[in-house]
CSV table of C-alpha atoms in Angstrom, one decimal:
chain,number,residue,atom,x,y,z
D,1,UNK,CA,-2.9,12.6,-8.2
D,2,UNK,CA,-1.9,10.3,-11.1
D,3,UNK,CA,-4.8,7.8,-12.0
D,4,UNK,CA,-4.0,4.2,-12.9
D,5,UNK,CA,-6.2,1.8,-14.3
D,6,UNK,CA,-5.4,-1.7,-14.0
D,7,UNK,CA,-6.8,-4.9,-15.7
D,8,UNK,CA,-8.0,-7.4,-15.7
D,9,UNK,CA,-9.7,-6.6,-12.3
D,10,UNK,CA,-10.3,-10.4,-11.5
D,11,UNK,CA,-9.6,-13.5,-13.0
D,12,UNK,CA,-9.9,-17.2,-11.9
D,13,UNK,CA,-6.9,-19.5,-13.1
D,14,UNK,CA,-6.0,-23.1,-13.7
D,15,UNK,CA,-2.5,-24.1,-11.7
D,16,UNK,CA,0.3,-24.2,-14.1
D,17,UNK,CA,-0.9,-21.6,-16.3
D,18,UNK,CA,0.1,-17.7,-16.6
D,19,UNK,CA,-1.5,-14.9,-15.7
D,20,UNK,CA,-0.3,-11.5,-16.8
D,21,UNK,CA,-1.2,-8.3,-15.3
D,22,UNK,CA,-1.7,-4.8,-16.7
D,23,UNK,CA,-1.1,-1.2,-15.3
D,24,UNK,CA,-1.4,2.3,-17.1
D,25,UNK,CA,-0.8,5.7,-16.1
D,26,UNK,CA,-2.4,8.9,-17.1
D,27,UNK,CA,0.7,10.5,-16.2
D,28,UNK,CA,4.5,9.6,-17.0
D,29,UNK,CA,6.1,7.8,-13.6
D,30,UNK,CA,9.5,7.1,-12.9
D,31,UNK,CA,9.0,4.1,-10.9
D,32,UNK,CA,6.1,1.6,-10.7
D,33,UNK,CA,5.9,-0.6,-7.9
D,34,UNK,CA,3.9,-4.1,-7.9
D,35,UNK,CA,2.7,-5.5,-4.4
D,36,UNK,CA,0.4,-9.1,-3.3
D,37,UNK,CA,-2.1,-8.5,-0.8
D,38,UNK,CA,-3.0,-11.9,0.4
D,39,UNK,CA,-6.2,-12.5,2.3
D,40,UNK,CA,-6.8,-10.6,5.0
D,41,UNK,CA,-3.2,-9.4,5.2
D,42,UNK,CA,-1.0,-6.3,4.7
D,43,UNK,CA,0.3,-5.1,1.1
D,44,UNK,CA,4.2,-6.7,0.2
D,45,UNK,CA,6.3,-5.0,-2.0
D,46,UNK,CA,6.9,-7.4,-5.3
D,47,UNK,CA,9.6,-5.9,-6.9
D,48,UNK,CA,10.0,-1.9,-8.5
D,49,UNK,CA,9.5,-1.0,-12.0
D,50,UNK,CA,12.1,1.5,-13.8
D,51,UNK,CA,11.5,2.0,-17.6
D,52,UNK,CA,14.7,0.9,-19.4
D,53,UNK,CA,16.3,-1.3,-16.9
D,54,UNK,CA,15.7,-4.7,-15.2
D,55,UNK,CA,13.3,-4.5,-12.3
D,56,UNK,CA,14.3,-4.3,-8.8
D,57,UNK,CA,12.7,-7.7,-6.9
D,58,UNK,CA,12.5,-8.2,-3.0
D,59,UNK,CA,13.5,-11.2,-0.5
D,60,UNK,CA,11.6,-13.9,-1.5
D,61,UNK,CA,10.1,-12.7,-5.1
D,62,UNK,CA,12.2,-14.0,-8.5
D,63,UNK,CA,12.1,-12.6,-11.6
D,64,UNK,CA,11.1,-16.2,-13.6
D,65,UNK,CA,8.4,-16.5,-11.2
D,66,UNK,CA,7.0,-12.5,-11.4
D,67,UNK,CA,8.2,-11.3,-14.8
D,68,UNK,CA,8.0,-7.8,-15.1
D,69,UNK,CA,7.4,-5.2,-18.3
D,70,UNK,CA,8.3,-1.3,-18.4
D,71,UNK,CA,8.5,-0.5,-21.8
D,72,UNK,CA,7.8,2.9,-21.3
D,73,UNK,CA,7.2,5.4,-18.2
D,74,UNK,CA,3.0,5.0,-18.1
D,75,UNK,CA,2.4,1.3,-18.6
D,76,UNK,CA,4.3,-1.6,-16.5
D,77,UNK,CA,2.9,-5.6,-16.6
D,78,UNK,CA,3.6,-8.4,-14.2
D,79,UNK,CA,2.9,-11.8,-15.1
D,80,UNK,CA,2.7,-14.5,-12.6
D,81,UNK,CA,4.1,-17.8,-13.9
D,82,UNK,CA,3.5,-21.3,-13.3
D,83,UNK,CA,0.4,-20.7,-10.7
D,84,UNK,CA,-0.3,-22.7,-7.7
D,85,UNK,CA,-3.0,-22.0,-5.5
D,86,UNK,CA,-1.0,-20.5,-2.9
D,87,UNK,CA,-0.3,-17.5,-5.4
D,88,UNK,CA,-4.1,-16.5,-5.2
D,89,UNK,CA,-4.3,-12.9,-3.5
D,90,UNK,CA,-4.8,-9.6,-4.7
D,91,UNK,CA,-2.1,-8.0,-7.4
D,92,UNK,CA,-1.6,-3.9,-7.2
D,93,UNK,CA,0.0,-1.2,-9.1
D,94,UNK,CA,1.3,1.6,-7.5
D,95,UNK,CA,3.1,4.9,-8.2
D,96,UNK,CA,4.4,7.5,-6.6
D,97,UNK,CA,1.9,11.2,-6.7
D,98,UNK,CA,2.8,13.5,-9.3
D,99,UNK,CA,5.7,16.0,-8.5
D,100,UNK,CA,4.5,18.6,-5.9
D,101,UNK,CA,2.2,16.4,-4.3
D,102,UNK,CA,2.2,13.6,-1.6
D,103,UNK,CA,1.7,10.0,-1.5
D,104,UNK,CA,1.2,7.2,-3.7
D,105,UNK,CA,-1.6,6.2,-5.7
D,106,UNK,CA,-3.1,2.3,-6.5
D,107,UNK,CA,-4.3,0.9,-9.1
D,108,UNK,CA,-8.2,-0.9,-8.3
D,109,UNK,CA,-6.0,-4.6,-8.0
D,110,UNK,CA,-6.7,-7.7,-9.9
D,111,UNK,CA,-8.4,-10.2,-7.7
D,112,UNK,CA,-6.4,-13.7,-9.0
D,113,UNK,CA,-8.0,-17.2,-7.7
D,114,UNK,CA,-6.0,-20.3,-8.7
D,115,UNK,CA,-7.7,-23.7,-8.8
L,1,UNK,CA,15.4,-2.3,5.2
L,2,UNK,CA,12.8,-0.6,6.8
L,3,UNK,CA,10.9,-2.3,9.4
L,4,UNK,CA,7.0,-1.5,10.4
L,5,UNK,CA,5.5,-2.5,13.4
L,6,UNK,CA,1.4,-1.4,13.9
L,7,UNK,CA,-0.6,-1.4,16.8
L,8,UNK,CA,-3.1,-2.7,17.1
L,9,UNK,CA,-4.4,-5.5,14.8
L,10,UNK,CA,-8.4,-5.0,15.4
L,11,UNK,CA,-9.8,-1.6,17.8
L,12,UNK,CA,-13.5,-1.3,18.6
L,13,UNK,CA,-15.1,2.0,19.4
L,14,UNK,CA,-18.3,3.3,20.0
L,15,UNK,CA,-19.4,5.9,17.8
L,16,UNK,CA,-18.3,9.4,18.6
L,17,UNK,CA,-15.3,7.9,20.8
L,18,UNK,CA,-11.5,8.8,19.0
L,19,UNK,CA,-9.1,6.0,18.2
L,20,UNK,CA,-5.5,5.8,18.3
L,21,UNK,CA,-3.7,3.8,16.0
L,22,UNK,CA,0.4,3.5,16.7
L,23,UNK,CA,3.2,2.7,14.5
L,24,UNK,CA,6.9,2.2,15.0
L,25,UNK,CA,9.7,1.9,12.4
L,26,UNK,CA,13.1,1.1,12.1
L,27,UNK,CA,15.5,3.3,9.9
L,28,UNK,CA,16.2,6.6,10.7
L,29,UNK,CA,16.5,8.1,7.3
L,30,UNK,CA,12.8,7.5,6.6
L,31,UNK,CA,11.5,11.0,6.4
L,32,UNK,CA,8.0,10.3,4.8
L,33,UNK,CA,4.9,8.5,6.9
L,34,UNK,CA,1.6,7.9,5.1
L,35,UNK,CA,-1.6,6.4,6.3
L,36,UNK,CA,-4.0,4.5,4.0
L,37,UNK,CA,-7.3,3.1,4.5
L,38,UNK,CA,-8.9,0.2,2.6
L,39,UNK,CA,-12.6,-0.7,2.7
L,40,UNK,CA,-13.5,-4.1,2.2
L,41,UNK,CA,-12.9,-5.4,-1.6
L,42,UNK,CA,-11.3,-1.6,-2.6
L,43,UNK,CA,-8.0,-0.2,-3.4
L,44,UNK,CA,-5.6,1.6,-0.2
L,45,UNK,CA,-6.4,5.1,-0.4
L,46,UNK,CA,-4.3,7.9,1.4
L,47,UNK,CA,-6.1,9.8,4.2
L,48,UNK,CA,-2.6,11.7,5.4
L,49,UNK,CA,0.9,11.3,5.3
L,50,UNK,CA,3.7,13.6,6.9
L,51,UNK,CA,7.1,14.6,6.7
L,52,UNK,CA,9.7,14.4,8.8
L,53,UNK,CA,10.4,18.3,9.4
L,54,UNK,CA,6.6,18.6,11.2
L,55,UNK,CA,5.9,16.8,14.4
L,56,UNK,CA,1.7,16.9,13.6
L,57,UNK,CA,-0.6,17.4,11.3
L,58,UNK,CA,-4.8,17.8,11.0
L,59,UNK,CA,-7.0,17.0,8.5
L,60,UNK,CA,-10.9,17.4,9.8
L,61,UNK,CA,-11.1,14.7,12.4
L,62,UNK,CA,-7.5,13.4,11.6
L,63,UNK,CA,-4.1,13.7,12.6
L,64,UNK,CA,-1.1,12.2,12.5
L,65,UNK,CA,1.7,12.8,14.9
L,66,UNK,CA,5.4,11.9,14.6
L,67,UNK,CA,8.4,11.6,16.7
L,68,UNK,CA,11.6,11.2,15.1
L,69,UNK,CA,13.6,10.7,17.7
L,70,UNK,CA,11.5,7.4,19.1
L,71,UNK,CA,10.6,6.7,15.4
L,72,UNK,CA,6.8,6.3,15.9
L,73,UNK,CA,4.1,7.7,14.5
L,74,UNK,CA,0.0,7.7,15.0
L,75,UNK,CA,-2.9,8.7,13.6
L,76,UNK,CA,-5.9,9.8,15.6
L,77,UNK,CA,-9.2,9.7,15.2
L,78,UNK,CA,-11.7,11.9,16.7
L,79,UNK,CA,-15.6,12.2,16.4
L,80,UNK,CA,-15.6,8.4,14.8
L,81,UNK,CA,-18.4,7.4,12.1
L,82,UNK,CA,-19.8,4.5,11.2
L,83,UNK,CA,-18.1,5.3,7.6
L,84,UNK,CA,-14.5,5.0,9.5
L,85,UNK,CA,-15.2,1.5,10.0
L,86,UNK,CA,-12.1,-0.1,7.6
L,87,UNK,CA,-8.4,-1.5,7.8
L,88,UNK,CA,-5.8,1.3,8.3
L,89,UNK,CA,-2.0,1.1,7.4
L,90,UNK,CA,0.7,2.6,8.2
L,91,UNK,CA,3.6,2.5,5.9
L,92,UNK,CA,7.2,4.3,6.1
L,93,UNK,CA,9.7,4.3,2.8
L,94,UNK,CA,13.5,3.6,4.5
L,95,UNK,CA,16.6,4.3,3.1
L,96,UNK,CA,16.1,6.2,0.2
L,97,UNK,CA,12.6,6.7,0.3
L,98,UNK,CA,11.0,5.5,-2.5
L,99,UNK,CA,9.1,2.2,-2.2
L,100,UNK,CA,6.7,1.7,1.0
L,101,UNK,CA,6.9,-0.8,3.3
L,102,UNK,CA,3.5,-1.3,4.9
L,103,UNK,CA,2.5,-1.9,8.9
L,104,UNK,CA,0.3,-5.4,9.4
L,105,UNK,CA,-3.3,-3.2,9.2
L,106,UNK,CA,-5.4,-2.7,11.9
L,107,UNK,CA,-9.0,-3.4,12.0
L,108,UNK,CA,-11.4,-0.3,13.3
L,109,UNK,CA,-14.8,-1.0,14.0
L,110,UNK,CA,-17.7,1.8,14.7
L,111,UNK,CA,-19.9,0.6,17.2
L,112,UNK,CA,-23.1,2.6,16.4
């Protein structure tokens, strides 16, 4: 399956500031999908990453507050803006297996703490 | 959009015992059911998934079963290890089965 390294893998952030978030492929994806995994709770889909369009976001998630890059079909960034402390959770990547196989692979998370 | 309900949140075993984790989901035209496993402070990583035109599958001491027509699916656990110990999801893709949407988790513990 694809392999996806994602950085930074934690970081500890003052409220107001911007954080952004990087994931690359070994392998060229079609879509990249970005999801928050808040403490002790279940994975939510952020939005979905195509190259060469806008990304798709879900109820609840903005672009101006989750900017997302795709400027090509291995690497994707999100940034979180204007952090509170209720944005701290844990940030992951994910892509769908490569063609022929099942599943979809994450990237290790970033850990993101806002004080 | 798709809908995932998981049963239940936390499930204590004593080693050797199976366990039965049980999810339901909403749209029809989901035709893809994974199952992940996260140990504390890593990644999700996929121990099965299956596909809508098989009604079970087995991998070692897992399986996953399926019914369409009551849209639930379970995974099952047999021979349980300390190493099982973790949060499971479930996760089903909806309507045009791309992105995931993930069950609430549920917490196994190995009692050794």
């Amino acid at each position: 399956s694809a392999v996806i390294s994602q950085k930074p893998s934690r970081d500890i952030c003052q409220r107001g500031t911007s954080l952004t978030i990087q994931c690359q492929v070994d392998s060229q994806v079609t879509m990249m999908f970005w999801y928050r995994q808040q403490p002790g709770q279940s994975l939510t889909l952020i939005a979905t990453a195509n190259q060469g369009s806008e990304a798709t976001y879900e109820s609840g998630f903005v672009i101006d507050k989750f900017p997302i890059s795709r400027p090509n079909l291995t690497f994707s960034t999100l940034t979180v803006s204007n952090m509170s402390p209720e944005d701290s959770s844990i940030y992951l990547c994910s892509v769908e297996a490569l063609m022929g196989a099942h599943g979809y692979t994450f990237g290790s998370g970033t850990r993101l703490t806002v004080v | 959009g798709e809908n995932v309900e998981q049963h239940p949140s936390t499930l204590s075993v004593q080693e050797g015992d199976s366990a039965v984790i049980k999810c339901t989901y909403s749209d029809s035209a989901s035709n893809y059911f994974p199952w992940y496993k996260q140990e504390l402070g890593k990644r999700p990583q996929l121990i099965i998934d299956i596909r809508s035109n098989v009604g079970e599958k087995k991998d070692q001491r897992i399986a996953v079963t399926l019914n369409k027509t009551a849209k639930h699916f379970s995974l099952h656990i047999t021979e349980t290890q300390p190493e099982d110990s973790a949060v499971y999801f479930c996760a089903a893709p909806g309507f045009g089965n791309e992105k995931l949407t993930f069950g609430t988790g549920t917490r196994l513990t190995i009692i050794p």
